[in-house]
PDB file of C-alpha atoms and ligand atoms in Angstrom:
ATOM      1  CA  MET A   1       8.740 -15.400 -11.901  1.00  0.00           C
ATOM      2  CA  ALA A   2       8.273 -12.616  -8.940  1.00  0.00           C
ATOM      3  CA  GLU A   3       9.327 -13.693  -5.380  1.00  0.00           C
ATOM      4  CA  GLU A   4       5.974 -13.992  -3.315  1.00  0.00           C
ATOM      5  CA  THR A   5       5.951 -12.061  -0.145  1.00  0.00           C
ATOM      6  CA  ILE A   6       3.598 -12.247   3.964  1.00  0.00           C
ATOM      7  CA  PHE A   7       1.973  -9.760   1.456  1.00  0.00           C
ATOM      8  CA  SER A   8       0.126 -12.645  -1.086  1.00  0.00           C
ATOM      9  CA  LYS A   9      -0.846 -14.531   1.952  1.00  0.00           C
ATOM     10  CA  ILE A  10      -2.222 -12.128   4.043  1.00  0.00           C
ATOM     11  CA  ILE A  11      -4.787 -10.838   0.596  1.00  0.00           C
ATOM     12  CA  ARG A  12      -5.244 -15.109  -0.007  1.00  0.00           C
ATOM     13  CA  LYS A  13      -6.145 -14.849   3.855  1.00  0.00           C
ATOM     14  CA  GLU A  14      -3.315 -17.070   5.164  1.00  0.00           C
ATOM     15  CA  ILE A  15      -1.848 -15.311   7.585  1.00  0.00           C
ATOM     16  CA  PRO A  16      -4.131 -12.916   9.546  1.00  0.00           C
ATOM     17  CA  ALA A  17      -4.141  -8.686   8.802  1.00  0.00           C
ATOM     18  CA  ASP A  18      -7.031  -5.918   9.987  1.00  0.00           C
ATOM     19  CA  ILE A  19      -8.102  -5.998   6.342  1.00  0.00           C
ATOM     20  CA  VAL A  20     -10.527  -2.692   5.510  1.00  0.00           C
ATOM     21  CA  TYR A  21     -10.813  -3.086   1.776  1.00  0.00           C
ATOM     22  CA  GLN A  22     -10.264  -5.837  -0.785  1.00  0.00           C
ATOM     23  CA  ASP A  23     -11.923  -5.659  -3.967  1.00  0.00           C
ATOM     24  CA  ASP A  24     -10.840  -7.328  -7.597  1.00  0.00           C
ATOM     25  CA  LEU A  25      -7.657  -5.767  -8.384  1.00  0.00           C
ATOM     26  CA  VAL A  26      -6.859  -4.675  -4.083  1.00  0.00           C
ATOM     27  CA  THR A  27      -6.569  -5.015  -1.267  1.00  0.00           C
ATOM     28  CA  ALA A  28      -4.958  -2.689   2.148  1.00  0.00           C
ATOM     29  CA  PHE A  29      -4.966  -3.515   5.871  1.00  0.00           C
ATOM     30  CA  ARG A  30      -3.975  -1.668   8.555  1.00  0.00           C
ATOM     31  CA  ASP A  31       0.320  -1.074   9.157  1.00  0.00           C
ATOM     32  CA  ILE A  32       1.476  -3.244  11.692  1.00  0.00           C
ATOM     33  CA  SER A  33       3.657  -1.223  12.700  1.00  0.00           C
ATOM     34  CA  PRO A  34       1.401   2.055  12.526  1.00  0.00           C
ATOM     35  CA  ARG A  35       3.597   5.650  11.823  1.00  0.00           C
ATOM     36  CA  ALA A  36       1.040   8.050  12.095  1.00  0.00           C
ATOM     37  CA  PRO A  37      -2.868   7.587  14.126  1.00  0.00           C
ATOM     38  CA  THR A  38      -4.563   6.033  10.382  1.00  0.00           C
ATOM     39  CA  HIS A  39      -1.971   3.769   9.045  1.00  0.00           C
ATOM     40  CA  ILE A  40      -3.055   1.282   6.478  1.00  0.00           C
ATOM     41  CA  VAL A  41      -0.898  -0.458   3.305  1.00  0.00           C
ATOM     42  CA  ILE A  42      -3.139  -0.332   0.290  1.00  0.00           C
ATOM     43  CA  ILE A  43      -1.788  -4.003  -2.418  1.00  0.00           C
ATOM     44  CA  PRO A  44      -2.218  -4.922  -6.097  1.00  0.00           C
ATOM     45  CA  ASN A  45      -3.801  -8.666  -5.800  1.00  0.00           C
ATOM     46  CA  ASN A  46      -0.949  -9.206  -8.557  1.00  0.00           C
ATOM     47  CA  LEU A  47       2.426  -9.433  -7.775  1.00  0.00           C
ATOM     48  CA  ILE A  48       4.102  -6.338  -8.757  1.00  0.00           C
ATOM     49  CA  PRO A  49       7.868  -6.482  -7.269  1.00  0.00           C
ATOM     50  CA  THR A  50       8.235  -2.239  -7.781  1.00  0.00           C
ATOM     51  CA  VAL A  51       7.412   0.915  -9.579  1.00  0.00           C
ATOM     52  CA  ASP A  52      10.213  -0.586 -11.510  1.00  0.00           C
ATOM     53  CA  ASP A  53       8.124  -3.829 -13.174  1.00  0.00           C
ATOM     54  CA  VAL A  54       5.238  -1.719 -13.781  1.00  0.00           C
ATOM     55  CA  THR A  55       4.053  -2.050 -17.567  1.00  0.00           C
ATOM     56  CA  PRO A  56       1.282  -0.613 -19.341  1.00  0.00           C
ATOM     57  CA  GLU A  57      -1.064  -3.310 -17.961  1.00  0.00           C
ATOM     58  CA  ASP A  58      -1.447  -2.101 -14.758  1.00  0.00           C
ATOM     59  CA  GLU A  59      -1.954   0.869 -15.310  1.00  0.00           C
ATOM     60  CA  GLN A  60      -5.593  -0.247 -14.558  1.00  0.00           C
ATOM     61  CA  VAL A  61      -4.355  -1.941 -11.077  1.00  0.00           C
ATOM     62  CA  LEU A  62      -2.697   1.395  -9.854  1.00  0.00           C
ATOM     63  CA  GLY A  63      -5.357   3.508 -11.048  1.00  0.00           C
ATOM     64  CA  ARG A  64      -7.474   1.089  -8.230  1.00  0.00           C
ATOM     65  CA  LEU A  65      -5.036   1.851  -5.594  1.00  0.00           C
ATOM     66  CA  PHE A  66      -5.770   5.712  -5.941  1.00  0.00           C
ATOM     67  CA  THR A  67      -9.214   4.939  -5.739  1.00  0.00           C
ATOM     68  CA  ALA A  68      -8.593   2.133  -3.180  1.00  0.00           C
ATOM     69  CA  ALA A  69      -6.484   5.281  -1.153  1.00  0.00           C
ATOM     70  CA  SER A  70      -9.069   8.156  -1.438  1.00  0.00           C
ATOM     71  CA  LYS A  71     -12.062   6.389  -0.736  1.00  0.00           C
ATOM     72  CA  ILE A  72     -10.525   4.365   2.221  1.00  0.00           C
ATOM     73  CA  ALA A  73      -9.179   7.761   3.646  1.00  0.00           C
ATOM     74  CA  ARG A  74     -12.724   9.228   3.510  1.00  0.00           C
ATOM     75  CA  ALA A  75     -14.547   6.084   5.401  1.00  0.00           C
ATOM     76  CA  GLU A  76     -11.475   6.440   8.491  1.00  0.00           C
ATOM     77  CA  GLY A  77     -12.328  10.749   8.380  1.00  0.00           C
ATOM     78  CA  ILE A  78      -9.167  11.530   7.297  1.00  0.00           C
ATOM     79  CA  ALA A  79     -10.182  13.325   3.714  1.00  0.00           C
ATOM     80  CA  LYS A  80     -11.099  16.587   5.468  1.00  0.00           C
ATOM     81  CA  ASP A  81      -7.499  17.294   7.124  1.00  0.00           C
ATOM     82  CA  GLY A  82      -5.848  15.808   4.187  1.00  0.00           C
ATOM     83  CA  TYR A  83      -3.610  13.092   4.714  1.00  0.00           C
ATOM     84  CA  ARG A  84       0.161  11.643   2.697  1.00  0.00           C
ATOM     85  CA  LEU A  85       0.343   8.338   0.123  1.00  0.00           C
ATOM     86  CA  ILE A  86       3.769   7.145   0.047  1.00  0.00           C
ATOM     87  CA  VAL A  87       5.124   4.292  -2.575  1.00  0.00           C
ATOM     88  CA  ASN A  88       8.747   3.889  -2.187  1.00  0.00           C
ATOM     89  CA  CYS A  89      10.762   1.663  -4.243  1.00  0.00           C
ATOM     90  CA  ARG A  90      13.981  -0.250  -3.453  1.00  0.00           C
ATOM     91  CA  ARG A  91      16.475   0.312  -1.195  1.00  0.00           C
ATOM     92  CA  HIS A  92      17.810   3.661  -1.951  1.00  0.00           C
ATOM     93  CA  GLY A  93      13.663   4.435  -1.093  1.00  0.00           C
ATOM     94  CA  GLY A  94      13.401   2.104   1.679  1.00  0.00           C
ATOM     95  CA  GLN A  95      10.921  -0.989   0.053  1.00  0.00           C
ATOM     96  CA  GLU A  96      11.502  -3.344   3.541  1.00  0.00           C
ATOM     97  CA  VAL A  97       8.655  -6.000   1.080  1.00  0.00           C
ATOM     98  CA  TYR A  98       9.232  -7.189  -2.810  1.00  0.00           C
ATOM     99  CA  HIS A  99       5.478  -6.373  -3.850  1.00  0.00           C
ATOM    100  CA  LEU A 100       4.006  -3.317  -4.168  1.00  0.00           C
ATOM    101  CA  HIS A 101       1.419  -0.967  -2.310  1.00  0.00           C
ATOM    102  CA  MET A 102       0.746   2.422  -1.708  1.00  0.00           C
ATOM    103  CA  HIS A 103       0.454   3.503   2.453  1.00  0.00           C
ATOM    104  CA  LEU A 104      -1.851   5.061   3.326  1.00  0.00           C
ATOM    105  CA  LEU A 105      -0.618   7.406   6.142  1.00  0.00           C
ATOM    106  CA  GLY A 106      -3.451  10.492   8.194  1.00  0.00           C
ATOM    107  CA  GLY A 107      -4.776  11.620  11.046  1.00  0.00           C
ATOM    108  CA  ARG A 108      -1.953  14.001  12.501  1.00  0.00           C
ATOM    109  CA  PRO A 109       0.399  17.097  10.657  1.00  0.00           C
ATOM    110  CA  LEU A 110       3.008  14.679   8.906  1.00  0.00           C
ATOM    111  CA  GLY A 111       5.777  16.844   8.646  1.00  0.00           C
ATOM    112  CA  ARG A 112       8.294  17.754   5.963  1.00  0.00           C
ATOM    113  CA  MET A 113       7.834  15.442   2.639  1.00  0.00           C
ATOM    114  CA  VAL A 114      11.193  13.810   3.360  1.00  0.00           C
ATOM    115  CA  ALA A 115      13.319  13.683   6.330  1.00  0.00           C
ATOM    116  CA  ASP A 116      17.162  16.340   6.094  1.00  0.00           C
TER     117      ASP A 116
HETATM  118  P1  LIG B 201       8.046  -0.422   3.014  1.00  0.00           P
HETATM  119  O1  LIG B 201       9.356  -0.459   3.447  1.00  0.00           O
HETATM  120  O2  LIG B 201       6.975   0.682   1.857  1.00  0.00           O
HETATM  121  O3  LIG B 201       8.306  -1.912   2.420  1.00  0.00           O
HETATM  122  O4  LIG B 201       6.830  -0.760   4.035  1.00  0.00           O
HETATM  123  C1  LIG B 201       6.620  -1.965   4.486  1.00  0.00           C
HETATM  124  C2  LIG B 201       5.361  -1.891   5.566  1.00  0.00           C
HETATM  125  O5  LIG B 201       4.113  -3.047   5.510  1.00  0.00           O
HETATM  126  C3  LIG B 201       5.731  -1.309   7.103  1.00  0.00           C
HETATM  127  O6  LIG B 201       5.428  -0.521   7.018  1.00  0.00           O
HETATM  128  C4  LIG B 201       6.052  -2.559   7.792  1.00  0.00           C
HETATM  129  O7  LIG B 201       4.944  -1.979   8.984  1.00  0.00           O
HETATM  130  C5  LIG B 201       4.675  -3.364   7.021  1.00  0.00           C
HETATM  131  N1  LIG B 201       4.104  -4.229   7.387  1.00  0.00           N
HETATM  132  C6  LIG B 201       5.099  -5.685   7.127  1.00  0.00           C
HETATM  133  N2  LIG B 201       4.478  -6.868   7.044  1.00  0.00           N
HETATM  134  C7  LIG B 201       3.012  -6.594   8.110  1.00  0.00           C
HETATM  135  C8  LIG B 201       2.267  -7.475   7.644  1.00  0.00           C
HETATM  136  N3  LIG B 201       2.443  -8.735   8.166  1.00  0.00           N
HETATM  137  N4  LIG B 201       0.529  -6.857   8.128  1.00  0.00           N
HETATM  138  C9  LIG B 201       0.889  -5.753   7.928  1.00  0.00           C
HETATM  139  N5  LIG B 201       1.834  -4.716   7.969  1.00  0.00           N
HETATM  140  C10 LIG B 201       3.234  -5.421   7.664  1.00  0.00           C
END
């Protein structure tokens, strides 16, 4: 059984976060340390630690991350200009919180995909 992170407490509203969207499968909130004018973290409500842990049973919730991202981007007014979705996996991916999450970044040109 994977260990819970601070994100599980955010889902259950046990600690404060600026939640912008929540449904039966996913929760989205503003990143505490934003890297772009819009920076929202979208997470499954169930704990999947990393992309390396996903199974076929997770396909519905993983798909919901994308439909939620699309909906939120439109609500944030960044859909027309575009945005970036990032999912980091483990150490080389730069993952800090081991509860799988998708970053939604936008509101300015984001430059190259990967730093040189
Ligand atoms: P990652 O490096 O992909 O694991 O991203 C984790 C993200 O979660 C970082 O961008 C953090 O700024 C963000 N984060 C960590 N704790 C919180 C929190 N309590 N509320 C909102 N965002 C958080």
